[in-house]
Short mmCIF file of N, CA, C and O in Angstrom, two decimals:
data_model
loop_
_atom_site.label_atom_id
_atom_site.label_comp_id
_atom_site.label_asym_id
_atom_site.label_seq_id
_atom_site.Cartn_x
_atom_site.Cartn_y
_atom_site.Cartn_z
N UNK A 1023 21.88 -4.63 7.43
CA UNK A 1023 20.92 -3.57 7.25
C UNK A 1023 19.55 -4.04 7.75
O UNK A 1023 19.11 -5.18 7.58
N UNK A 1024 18.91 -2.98 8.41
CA UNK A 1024 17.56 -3.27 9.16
C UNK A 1024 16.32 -3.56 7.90
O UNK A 1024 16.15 -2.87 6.90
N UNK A 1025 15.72 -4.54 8.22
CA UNK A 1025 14.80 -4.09 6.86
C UNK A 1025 13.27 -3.56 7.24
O UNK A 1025 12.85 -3.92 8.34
N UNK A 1026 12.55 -2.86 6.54
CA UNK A 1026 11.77 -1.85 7.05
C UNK A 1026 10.18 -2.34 6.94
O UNK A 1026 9.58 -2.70 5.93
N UNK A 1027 9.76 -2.24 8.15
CA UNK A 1027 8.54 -3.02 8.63
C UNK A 1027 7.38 -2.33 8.56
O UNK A 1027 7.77 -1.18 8.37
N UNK A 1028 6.44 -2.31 8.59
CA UNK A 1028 5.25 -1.40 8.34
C UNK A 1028 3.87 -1.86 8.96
O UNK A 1028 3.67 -3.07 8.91
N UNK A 1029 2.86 -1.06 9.57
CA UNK A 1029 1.84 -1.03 10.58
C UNK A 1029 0.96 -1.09 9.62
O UNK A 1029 1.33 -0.40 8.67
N UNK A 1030 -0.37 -1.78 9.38
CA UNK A 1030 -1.34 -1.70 8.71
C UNK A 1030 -2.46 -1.42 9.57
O UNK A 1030 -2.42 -2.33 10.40
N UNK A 1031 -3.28 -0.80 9.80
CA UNK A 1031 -4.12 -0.02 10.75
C UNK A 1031 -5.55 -0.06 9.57
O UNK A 1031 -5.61 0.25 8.38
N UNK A 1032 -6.74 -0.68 10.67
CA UNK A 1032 -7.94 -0.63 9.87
C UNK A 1032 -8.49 0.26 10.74
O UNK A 1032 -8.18 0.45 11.92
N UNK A 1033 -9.70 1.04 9.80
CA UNK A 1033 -10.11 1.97 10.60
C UNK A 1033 -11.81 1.65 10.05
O UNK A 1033 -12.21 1.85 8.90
N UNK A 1034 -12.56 1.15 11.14
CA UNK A 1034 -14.16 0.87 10.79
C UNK A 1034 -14.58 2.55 10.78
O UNK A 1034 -14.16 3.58 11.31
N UNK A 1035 -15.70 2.14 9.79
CA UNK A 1035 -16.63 3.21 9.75
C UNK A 1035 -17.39 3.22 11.12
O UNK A 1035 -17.38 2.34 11.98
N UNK A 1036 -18.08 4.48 11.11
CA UNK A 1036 -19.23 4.86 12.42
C UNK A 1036 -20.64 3.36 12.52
O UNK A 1036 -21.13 3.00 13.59
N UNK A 1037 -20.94 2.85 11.41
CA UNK A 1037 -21.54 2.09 11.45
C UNK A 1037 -20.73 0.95 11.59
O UNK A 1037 -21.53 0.04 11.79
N UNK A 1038 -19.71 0.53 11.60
CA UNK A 1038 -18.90 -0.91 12.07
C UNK A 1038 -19.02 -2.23 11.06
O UNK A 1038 -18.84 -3.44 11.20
N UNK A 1039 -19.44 -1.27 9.88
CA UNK A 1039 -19.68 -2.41 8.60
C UNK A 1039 -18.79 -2.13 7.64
O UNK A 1039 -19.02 -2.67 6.55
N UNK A 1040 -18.26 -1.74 7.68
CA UNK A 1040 -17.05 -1.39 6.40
C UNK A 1040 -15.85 -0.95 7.29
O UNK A 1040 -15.98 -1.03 8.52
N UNK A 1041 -14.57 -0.45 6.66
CA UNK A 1041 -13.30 0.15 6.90
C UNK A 1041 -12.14 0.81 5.75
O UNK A 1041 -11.72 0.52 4.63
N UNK A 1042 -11.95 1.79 6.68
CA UNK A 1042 -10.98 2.41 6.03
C UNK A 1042 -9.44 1.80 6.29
O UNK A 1042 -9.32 0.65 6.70
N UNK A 1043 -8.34 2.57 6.03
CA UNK A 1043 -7.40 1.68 6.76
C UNK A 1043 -5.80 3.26 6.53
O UNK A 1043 -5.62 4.12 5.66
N UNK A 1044 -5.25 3.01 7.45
CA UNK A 1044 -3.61 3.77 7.65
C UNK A 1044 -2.84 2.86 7.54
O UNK A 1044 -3.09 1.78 8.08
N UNK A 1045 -1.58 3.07 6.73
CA UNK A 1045 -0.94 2.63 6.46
C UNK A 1045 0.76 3.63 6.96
O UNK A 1045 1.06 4.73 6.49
N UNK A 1046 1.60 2.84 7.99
CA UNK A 1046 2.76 3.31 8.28
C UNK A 1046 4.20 2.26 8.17
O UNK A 1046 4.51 1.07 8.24
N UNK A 1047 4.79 3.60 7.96
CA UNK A 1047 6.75 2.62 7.67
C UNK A 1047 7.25 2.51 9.03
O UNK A 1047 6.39 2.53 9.92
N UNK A 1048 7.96 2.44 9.22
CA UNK A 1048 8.52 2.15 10.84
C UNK A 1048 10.08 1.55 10.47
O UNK A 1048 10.22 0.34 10.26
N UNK A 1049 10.90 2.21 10.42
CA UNK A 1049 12.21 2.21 10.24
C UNK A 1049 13.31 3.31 11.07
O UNK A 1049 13.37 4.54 11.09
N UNK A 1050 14.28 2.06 11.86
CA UNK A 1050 15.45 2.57 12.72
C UNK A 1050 14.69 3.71 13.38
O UNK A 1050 14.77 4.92 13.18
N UNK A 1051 13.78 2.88 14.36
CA UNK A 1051 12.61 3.56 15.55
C UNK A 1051 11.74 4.74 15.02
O UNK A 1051 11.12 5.23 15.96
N UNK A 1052 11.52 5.30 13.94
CA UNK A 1052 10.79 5.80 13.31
C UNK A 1052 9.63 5.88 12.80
O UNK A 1052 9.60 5.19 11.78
N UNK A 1053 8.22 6.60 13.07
CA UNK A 1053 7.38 6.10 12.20
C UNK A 1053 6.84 6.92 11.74
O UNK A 1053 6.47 7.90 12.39
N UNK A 1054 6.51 6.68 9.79
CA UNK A 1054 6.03 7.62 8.97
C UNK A 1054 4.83 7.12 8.59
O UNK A 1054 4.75 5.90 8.49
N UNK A 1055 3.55 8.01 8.26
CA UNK A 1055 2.62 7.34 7.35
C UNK A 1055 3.00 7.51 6.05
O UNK A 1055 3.51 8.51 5.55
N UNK A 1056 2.81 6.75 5.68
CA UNK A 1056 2.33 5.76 4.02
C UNK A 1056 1.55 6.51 3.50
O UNK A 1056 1.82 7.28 2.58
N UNK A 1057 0.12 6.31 4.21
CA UNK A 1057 -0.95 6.19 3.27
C UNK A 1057 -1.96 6.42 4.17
O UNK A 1057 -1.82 6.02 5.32
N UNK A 1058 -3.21 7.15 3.74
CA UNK A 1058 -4.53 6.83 4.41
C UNK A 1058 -5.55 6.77 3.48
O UNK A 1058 -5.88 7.58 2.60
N UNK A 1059 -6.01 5.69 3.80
CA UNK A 1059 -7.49 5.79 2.83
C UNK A 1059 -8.60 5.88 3.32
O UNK A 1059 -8.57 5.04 4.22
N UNK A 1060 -9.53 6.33 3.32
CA UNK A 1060 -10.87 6.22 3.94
C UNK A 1060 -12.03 4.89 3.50
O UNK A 1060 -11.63 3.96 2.81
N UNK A 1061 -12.92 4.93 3.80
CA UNK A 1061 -13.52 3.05 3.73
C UNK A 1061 -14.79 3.54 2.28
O UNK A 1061 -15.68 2.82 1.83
N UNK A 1062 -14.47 4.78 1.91
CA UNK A 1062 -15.66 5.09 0.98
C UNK A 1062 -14.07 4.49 -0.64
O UNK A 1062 -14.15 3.83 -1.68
N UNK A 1063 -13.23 5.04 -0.11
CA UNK A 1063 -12.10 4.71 -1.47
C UNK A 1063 -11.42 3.37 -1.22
O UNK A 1063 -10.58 2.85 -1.95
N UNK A 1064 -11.93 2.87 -0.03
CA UNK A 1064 -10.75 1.53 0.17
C UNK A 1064 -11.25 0.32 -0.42
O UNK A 1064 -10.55 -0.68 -0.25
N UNK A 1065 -12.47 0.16 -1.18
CA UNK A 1065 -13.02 -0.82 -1.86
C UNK A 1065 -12.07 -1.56 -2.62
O UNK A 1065 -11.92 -2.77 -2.48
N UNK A 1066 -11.30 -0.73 -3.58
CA UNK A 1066 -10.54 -0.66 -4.78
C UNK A 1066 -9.10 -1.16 -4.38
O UNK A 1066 -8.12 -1.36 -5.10
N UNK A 1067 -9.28 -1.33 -2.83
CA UNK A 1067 -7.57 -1.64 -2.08
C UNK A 1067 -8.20 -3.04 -1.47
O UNK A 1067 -7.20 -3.74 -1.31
N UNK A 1068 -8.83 -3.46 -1.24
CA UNK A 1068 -9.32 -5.15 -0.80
C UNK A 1068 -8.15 -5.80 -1.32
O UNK A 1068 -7.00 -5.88 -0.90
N UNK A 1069 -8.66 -6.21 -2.21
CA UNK A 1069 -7.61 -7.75 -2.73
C UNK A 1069 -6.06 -7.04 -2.13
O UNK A 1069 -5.31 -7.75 -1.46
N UNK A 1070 -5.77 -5.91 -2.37
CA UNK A 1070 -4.46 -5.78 -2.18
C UNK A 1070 -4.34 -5.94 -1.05
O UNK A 1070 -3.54 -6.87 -0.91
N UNK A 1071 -4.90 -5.34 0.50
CA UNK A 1071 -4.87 -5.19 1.71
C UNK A 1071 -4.45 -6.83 1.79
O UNK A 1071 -3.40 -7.36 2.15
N UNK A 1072 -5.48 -7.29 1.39
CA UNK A 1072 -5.96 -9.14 2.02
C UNK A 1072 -4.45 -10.04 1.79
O UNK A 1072 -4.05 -10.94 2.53
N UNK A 1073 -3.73 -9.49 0.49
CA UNK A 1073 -2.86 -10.28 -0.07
C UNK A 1073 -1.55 -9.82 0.77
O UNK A 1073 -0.63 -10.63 0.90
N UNK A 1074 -1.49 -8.89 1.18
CA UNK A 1074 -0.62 -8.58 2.43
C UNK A 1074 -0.50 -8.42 3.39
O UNK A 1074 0.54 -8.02 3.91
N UNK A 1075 -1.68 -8.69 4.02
CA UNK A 1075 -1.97 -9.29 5.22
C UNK A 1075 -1.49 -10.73 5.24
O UNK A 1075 -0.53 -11.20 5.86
N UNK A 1076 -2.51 -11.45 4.32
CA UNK A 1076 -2.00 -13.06 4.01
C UNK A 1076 -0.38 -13.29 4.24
O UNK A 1076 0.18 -13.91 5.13
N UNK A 1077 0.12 -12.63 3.21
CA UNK A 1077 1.73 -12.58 3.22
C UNK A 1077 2.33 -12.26 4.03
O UNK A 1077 3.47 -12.71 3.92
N UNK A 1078 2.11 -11.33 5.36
CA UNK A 1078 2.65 -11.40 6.47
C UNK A 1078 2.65 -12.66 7.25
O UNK A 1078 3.44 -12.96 8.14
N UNK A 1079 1.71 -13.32 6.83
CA UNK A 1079 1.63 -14.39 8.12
C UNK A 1079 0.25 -14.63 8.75
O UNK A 1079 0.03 -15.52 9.57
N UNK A 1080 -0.72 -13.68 8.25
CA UNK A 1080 -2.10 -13.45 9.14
C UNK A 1080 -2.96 -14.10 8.01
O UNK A 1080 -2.82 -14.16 6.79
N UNK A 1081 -3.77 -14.52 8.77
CA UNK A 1081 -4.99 -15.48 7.96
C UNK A 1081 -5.94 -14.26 7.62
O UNK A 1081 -6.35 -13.41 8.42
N UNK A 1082 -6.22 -14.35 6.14
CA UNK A 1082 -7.52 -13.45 5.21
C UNK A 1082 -9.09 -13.33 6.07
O UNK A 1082 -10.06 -12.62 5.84
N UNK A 1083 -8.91 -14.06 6.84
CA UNK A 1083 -10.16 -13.87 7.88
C UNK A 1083 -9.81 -12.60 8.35
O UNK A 1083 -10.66 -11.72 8.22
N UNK A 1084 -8.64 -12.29 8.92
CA UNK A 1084 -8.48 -11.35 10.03
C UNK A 1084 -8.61 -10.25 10.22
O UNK A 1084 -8.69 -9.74 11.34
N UNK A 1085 -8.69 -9.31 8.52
CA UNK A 1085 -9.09 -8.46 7.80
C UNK A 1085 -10.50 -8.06 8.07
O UNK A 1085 -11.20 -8.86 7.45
N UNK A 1086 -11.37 -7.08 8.79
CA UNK A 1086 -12.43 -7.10 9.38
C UNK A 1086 -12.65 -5.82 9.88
O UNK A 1086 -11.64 -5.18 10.18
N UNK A 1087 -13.67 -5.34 10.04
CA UNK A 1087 -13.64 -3.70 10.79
C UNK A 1087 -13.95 -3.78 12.11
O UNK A 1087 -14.21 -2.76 12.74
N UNK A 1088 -13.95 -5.47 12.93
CA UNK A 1088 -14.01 -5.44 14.30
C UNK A 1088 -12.26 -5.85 14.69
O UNK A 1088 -12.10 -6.06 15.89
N UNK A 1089 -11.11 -5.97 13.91
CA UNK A 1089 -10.25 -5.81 14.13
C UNK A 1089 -9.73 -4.73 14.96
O UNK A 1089 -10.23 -3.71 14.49
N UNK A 1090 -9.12 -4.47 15.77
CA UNK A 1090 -8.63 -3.56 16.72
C UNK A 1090 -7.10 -2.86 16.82
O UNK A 1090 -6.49 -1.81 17.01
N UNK A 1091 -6.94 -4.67 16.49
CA UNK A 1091 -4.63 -4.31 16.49
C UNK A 1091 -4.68 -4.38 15.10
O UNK A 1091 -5.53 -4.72 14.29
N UNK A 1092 -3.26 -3.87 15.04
CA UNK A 1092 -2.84 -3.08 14.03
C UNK A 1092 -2.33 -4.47 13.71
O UNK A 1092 -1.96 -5.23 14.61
N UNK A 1093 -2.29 -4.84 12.31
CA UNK A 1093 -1.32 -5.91 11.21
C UNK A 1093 0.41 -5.56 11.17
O UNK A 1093 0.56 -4.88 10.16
N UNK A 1094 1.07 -5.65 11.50
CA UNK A 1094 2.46 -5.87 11.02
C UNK A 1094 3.18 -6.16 9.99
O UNK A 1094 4.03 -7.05 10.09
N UNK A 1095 3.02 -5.56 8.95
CA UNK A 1095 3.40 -6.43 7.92
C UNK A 1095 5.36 -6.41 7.49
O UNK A 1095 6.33 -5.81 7.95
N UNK A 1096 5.16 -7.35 6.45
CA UNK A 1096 7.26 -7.34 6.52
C UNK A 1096 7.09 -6.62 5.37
O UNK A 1096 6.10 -6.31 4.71
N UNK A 1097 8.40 -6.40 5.26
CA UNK A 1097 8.93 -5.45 3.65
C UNK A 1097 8.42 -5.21 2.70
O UNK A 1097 8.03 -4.14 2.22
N UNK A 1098 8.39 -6.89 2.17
CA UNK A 1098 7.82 -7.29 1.00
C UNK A 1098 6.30 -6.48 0.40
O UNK A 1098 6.22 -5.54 -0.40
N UNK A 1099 5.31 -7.15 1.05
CA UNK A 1099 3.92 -6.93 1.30
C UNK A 1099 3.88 -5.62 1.62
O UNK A 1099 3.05 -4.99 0.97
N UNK A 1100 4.67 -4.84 2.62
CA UNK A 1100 4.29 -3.77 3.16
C UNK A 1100 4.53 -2.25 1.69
O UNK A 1100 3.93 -1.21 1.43
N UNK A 1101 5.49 -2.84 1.21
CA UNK A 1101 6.11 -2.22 0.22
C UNK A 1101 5.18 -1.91 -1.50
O UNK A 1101 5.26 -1.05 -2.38
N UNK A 1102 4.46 -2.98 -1.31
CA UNK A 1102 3.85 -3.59 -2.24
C UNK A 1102 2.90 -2.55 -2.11
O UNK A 1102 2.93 -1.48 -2.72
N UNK A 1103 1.98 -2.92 -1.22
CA UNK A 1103 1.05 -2.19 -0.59
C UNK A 1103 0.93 -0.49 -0.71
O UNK A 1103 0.07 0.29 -1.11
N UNK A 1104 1.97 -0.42 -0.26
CA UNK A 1104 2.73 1.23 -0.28
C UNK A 1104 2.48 2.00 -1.76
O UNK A 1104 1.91 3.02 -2.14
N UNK A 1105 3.26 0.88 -2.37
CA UNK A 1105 3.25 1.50 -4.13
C UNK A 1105 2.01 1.32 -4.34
O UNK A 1105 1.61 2.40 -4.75
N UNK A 1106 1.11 0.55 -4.31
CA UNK A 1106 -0.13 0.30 -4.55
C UNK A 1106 -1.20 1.69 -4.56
O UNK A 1106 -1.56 2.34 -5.54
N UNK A 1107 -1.43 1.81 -3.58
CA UNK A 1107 -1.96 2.77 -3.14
C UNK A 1107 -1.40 4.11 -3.38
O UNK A 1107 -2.28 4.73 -3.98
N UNK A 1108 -0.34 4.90 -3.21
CA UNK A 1108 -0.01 5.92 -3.55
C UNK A 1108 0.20 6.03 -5.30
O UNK A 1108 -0.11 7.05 -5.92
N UNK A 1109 0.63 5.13 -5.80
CA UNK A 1109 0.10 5.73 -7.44
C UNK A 1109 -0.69 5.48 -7.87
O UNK A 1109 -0.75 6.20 -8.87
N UNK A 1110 -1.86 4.59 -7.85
CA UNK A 1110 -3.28 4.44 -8.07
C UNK A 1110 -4.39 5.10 -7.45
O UNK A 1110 -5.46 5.24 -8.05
N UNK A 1111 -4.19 5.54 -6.23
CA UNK A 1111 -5.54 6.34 -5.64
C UNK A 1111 -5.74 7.44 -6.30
O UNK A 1111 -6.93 7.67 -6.51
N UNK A 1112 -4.84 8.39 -6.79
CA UNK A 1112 -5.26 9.52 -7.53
C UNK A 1112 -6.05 9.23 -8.89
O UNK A 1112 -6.84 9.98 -9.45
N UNK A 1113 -5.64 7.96 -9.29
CA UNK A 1113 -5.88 8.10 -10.58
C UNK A 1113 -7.31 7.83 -10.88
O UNK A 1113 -7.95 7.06 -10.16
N UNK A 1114 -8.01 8.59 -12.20
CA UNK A 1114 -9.58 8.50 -11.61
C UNK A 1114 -9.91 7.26 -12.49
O UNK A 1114 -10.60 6.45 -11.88
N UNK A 1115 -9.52 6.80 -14.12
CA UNK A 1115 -9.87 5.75 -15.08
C UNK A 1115 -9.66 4.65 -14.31
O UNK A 1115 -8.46 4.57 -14.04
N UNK A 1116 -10.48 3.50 -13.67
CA UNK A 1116 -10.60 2.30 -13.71
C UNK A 1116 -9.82 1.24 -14.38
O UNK A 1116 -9.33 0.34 -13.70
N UNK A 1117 -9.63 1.30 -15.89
CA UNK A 1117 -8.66 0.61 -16.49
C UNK A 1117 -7.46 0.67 -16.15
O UNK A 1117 -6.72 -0.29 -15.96
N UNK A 1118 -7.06 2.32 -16.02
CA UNK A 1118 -5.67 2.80 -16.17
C UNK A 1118 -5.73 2.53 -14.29
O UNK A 1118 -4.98 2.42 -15.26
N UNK A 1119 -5.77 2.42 -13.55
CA UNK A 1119 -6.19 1.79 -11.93
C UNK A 1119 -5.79 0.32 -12.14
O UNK A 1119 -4.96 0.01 -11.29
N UNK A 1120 -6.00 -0.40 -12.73
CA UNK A 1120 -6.36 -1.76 -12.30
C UNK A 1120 -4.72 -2.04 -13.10
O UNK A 1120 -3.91 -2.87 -12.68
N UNK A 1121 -4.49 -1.14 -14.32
CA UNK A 1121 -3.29 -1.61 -15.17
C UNK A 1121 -1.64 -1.24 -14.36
O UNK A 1121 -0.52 -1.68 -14.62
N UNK A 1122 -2.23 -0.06 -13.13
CA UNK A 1122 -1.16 0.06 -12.45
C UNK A 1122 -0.85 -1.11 -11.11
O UNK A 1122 0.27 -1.45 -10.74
N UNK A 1123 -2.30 -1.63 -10.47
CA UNK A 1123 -2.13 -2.54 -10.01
C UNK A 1123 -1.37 -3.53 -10.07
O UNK A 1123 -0.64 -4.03 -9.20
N UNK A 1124 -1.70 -4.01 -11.83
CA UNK A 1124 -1.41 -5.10 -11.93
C UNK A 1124 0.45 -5.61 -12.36
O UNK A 1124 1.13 -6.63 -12.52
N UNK A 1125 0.59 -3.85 -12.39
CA UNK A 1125 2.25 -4.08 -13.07
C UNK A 1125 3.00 -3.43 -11.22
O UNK A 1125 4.23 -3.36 -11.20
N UNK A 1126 2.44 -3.14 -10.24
CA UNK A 1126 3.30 -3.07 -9.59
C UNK A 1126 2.99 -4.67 -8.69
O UNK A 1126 3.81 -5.16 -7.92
N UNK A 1127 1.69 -5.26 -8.99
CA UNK A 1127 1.73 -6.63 -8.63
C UNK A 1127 3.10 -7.78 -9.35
O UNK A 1127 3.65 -8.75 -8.82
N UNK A 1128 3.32 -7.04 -10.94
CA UNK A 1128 4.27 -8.03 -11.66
C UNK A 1128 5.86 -7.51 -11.31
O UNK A 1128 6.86 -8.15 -11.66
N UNK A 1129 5.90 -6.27 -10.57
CA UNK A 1129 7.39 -6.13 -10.25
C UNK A 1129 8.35 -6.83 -9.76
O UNK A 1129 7.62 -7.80 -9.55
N UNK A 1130 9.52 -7.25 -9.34
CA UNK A 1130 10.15 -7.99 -8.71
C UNK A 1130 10.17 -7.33 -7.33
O UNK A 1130 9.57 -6.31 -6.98
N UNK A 1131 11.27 -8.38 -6.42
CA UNK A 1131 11.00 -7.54 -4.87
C UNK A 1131 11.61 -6.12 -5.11
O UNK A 1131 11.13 -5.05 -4.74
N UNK A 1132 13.17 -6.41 -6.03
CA UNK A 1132 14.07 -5.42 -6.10
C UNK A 1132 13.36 -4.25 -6.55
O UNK A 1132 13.37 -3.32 -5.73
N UNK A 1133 12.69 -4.03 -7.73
CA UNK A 1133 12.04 -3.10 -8.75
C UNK A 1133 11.20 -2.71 -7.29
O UNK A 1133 11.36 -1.57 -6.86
N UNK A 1134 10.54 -3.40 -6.71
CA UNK A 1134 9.32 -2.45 -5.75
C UNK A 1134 10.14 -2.17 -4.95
O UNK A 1134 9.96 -0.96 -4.79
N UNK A 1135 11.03 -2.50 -4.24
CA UNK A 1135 11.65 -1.92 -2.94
C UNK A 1135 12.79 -0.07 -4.32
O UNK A 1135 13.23 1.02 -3.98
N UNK A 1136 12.75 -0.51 -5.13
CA UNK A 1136 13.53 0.72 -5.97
C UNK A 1136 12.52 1.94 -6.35
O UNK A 1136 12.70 3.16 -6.34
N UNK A 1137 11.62 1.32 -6.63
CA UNK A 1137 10.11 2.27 -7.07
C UNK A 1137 9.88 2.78 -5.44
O UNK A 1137 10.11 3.98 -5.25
N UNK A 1138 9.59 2.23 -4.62
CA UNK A 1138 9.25 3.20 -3.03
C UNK A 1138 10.47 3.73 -2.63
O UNK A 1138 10.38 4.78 -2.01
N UNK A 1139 11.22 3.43 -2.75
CA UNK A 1139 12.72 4.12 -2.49
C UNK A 1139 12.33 5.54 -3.38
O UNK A 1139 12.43 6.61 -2.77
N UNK A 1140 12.03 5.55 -4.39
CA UNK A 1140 11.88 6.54 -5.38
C UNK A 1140 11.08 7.60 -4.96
O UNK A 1140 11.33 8.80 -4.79
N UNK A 1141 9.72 6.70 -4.80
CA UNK A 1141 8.83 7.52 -4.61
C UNK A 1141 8.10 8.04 -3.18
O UNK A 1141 6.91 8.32 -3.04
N UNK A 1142 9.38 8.08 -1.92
CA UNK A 1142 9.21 8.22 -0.80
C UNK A 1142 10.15 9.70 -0.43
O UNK A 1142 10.07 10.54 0.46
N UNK A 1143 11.33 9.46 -2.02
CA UNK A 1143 12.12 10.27 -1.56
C UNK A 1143 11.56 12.28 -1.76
O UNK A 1143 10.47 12.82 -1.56
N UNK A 1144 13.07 12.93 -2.29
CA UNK A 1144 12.41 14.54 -2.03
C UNK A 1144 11.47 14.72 -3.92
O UNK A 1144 10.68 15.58 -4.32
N UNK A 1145 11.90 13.83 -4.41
CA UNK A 1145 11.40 13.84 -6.02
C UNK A 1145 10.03 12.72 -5.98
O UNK A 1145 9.74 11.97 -6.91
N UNK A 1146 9.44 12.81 -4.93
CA UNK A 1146 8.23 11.91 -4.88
C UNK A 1146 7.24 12.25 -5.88
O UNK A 1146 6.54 11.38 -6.40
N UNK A 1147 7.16 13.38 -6.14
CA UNK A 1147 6.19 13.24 -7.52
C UNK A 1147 5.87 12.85 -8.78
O UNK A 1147 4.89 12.20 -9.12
N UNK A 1148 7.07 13.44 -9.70
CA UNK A 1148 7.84 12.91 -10.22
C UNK A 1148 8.06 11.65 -10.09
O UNK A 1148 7.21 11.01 -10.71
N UNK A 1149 9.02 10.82 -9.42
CA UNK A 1149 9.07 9.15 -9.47
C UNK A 1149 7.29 8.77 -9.66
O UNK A 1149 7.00 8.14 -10.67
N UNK A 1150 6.30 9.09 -8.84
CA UNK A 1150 5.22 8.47 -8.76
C UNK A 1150 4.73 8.44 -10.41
O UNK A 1150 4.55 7.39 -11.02
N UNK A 1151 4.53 9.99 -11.07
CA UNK A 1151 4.23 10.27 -12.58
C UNK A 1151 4.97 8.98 -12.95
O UNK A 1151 4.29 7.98 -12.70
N UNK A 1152 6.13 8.73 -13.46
CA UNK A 1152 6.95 8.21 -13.68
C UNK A 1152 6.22 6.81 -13.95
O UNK A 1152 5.68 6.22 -14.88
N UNK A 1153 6.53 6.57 -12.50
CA UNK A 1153 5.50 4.57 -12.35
C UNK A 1153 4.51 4.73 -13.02
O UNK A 1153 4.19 3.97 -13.93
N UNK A 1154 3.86 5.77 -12.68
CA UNK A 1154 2.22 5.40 -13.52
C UNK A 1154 2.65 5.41 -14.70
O UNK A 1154 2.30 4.38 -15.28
N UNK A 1155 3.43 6.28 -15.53
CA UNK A 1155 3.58 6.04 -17.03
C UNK A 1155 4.06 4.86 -17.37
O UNK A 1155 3.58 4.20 -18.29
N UNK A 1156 5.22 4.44 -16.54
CA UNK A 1156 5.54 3.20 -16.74
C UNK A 1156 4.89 1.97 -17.08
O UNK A 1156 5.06 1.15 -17.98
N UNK A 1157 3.80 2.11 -15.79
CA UNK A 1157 3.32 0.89 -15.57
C UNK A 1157 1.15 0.80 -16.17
O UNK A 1157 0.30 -0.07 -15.99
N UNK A 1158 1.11 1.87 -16.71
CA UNK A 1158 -0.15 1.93 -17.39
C UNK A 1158 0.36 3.04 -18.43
O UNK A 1158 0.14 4.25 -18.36
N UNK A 1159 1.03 2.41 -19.33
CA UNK A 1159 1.11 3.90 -20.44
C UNK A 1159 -0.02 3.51 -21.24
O UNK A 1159 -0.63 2.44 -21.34
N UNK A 1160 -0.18 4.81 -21.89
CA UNK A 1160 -1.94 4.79 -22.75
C UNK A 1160 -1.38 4.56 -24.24
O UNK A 1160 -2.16 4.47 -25.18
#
């Protein structure tokens, strides 16, 4: 089985001091977006971006809004990333943000590759509710 690779795309602001960033899957010649964030909400995605970048293989320097090519990232990281961002960006509490972070940071590979499996499929809403309750219940 192919395993499913993903494009990390930074996108600088008009002033060239900050960035936003796209995020795409790329599976059996396919490519879907993920995710987009803009560079006013992507503050809150740093450490995560950096740590999967790192984990691909690319040095934490490389991360930059004069970057041009797109990051590559593998499964793992890319996956990570994925969940990251799609059940935390909506959410507006800070605590309840950082508590989903930190439990799809503590997942195993299996549990995150099962959670984006979930929450990619036609019940994507649902699964997403789901994680967040899971993984920041109040």
């Amino acid at each position: 089985m192919r395993e499913r690779r993903f494009e990390l795309r930074l996108q600088p602001t008009h002033a060239g001091d900050d960035w936003g960033f796209r995020l795409c899957e790329t599976f059996n010649n396919t490519t879907e977006a993920v995710a987009k964030v803009d560079a006013a909400r992507a503050t809150q995605f740093r450490r995560t971006v950096v740590e999967a970048v790192e984990a691909s293989g690319y040095p934490p320097t490389s991360v930059s809004p004069r970057r041009c090519r797109p990051f590559n990232l593998q499964q793992g990281p890319g996956v990570r990333l994925a969940l990251t961002v799609c059940a935390s960006l909506p959410v507006a509490r800070p605590q309840r943000r950082r508590a989903i972070v930190d439990g799809v940071d503590a997942l195993s590979p299996e549990e995150a590759l099962y959670w984006y499996a979930r929450t990619t499929g036609p019940e994507r809403g649902r699964a997403l509710r789901a994680l967040r309750l899971l993984l920041a219940d109040d």
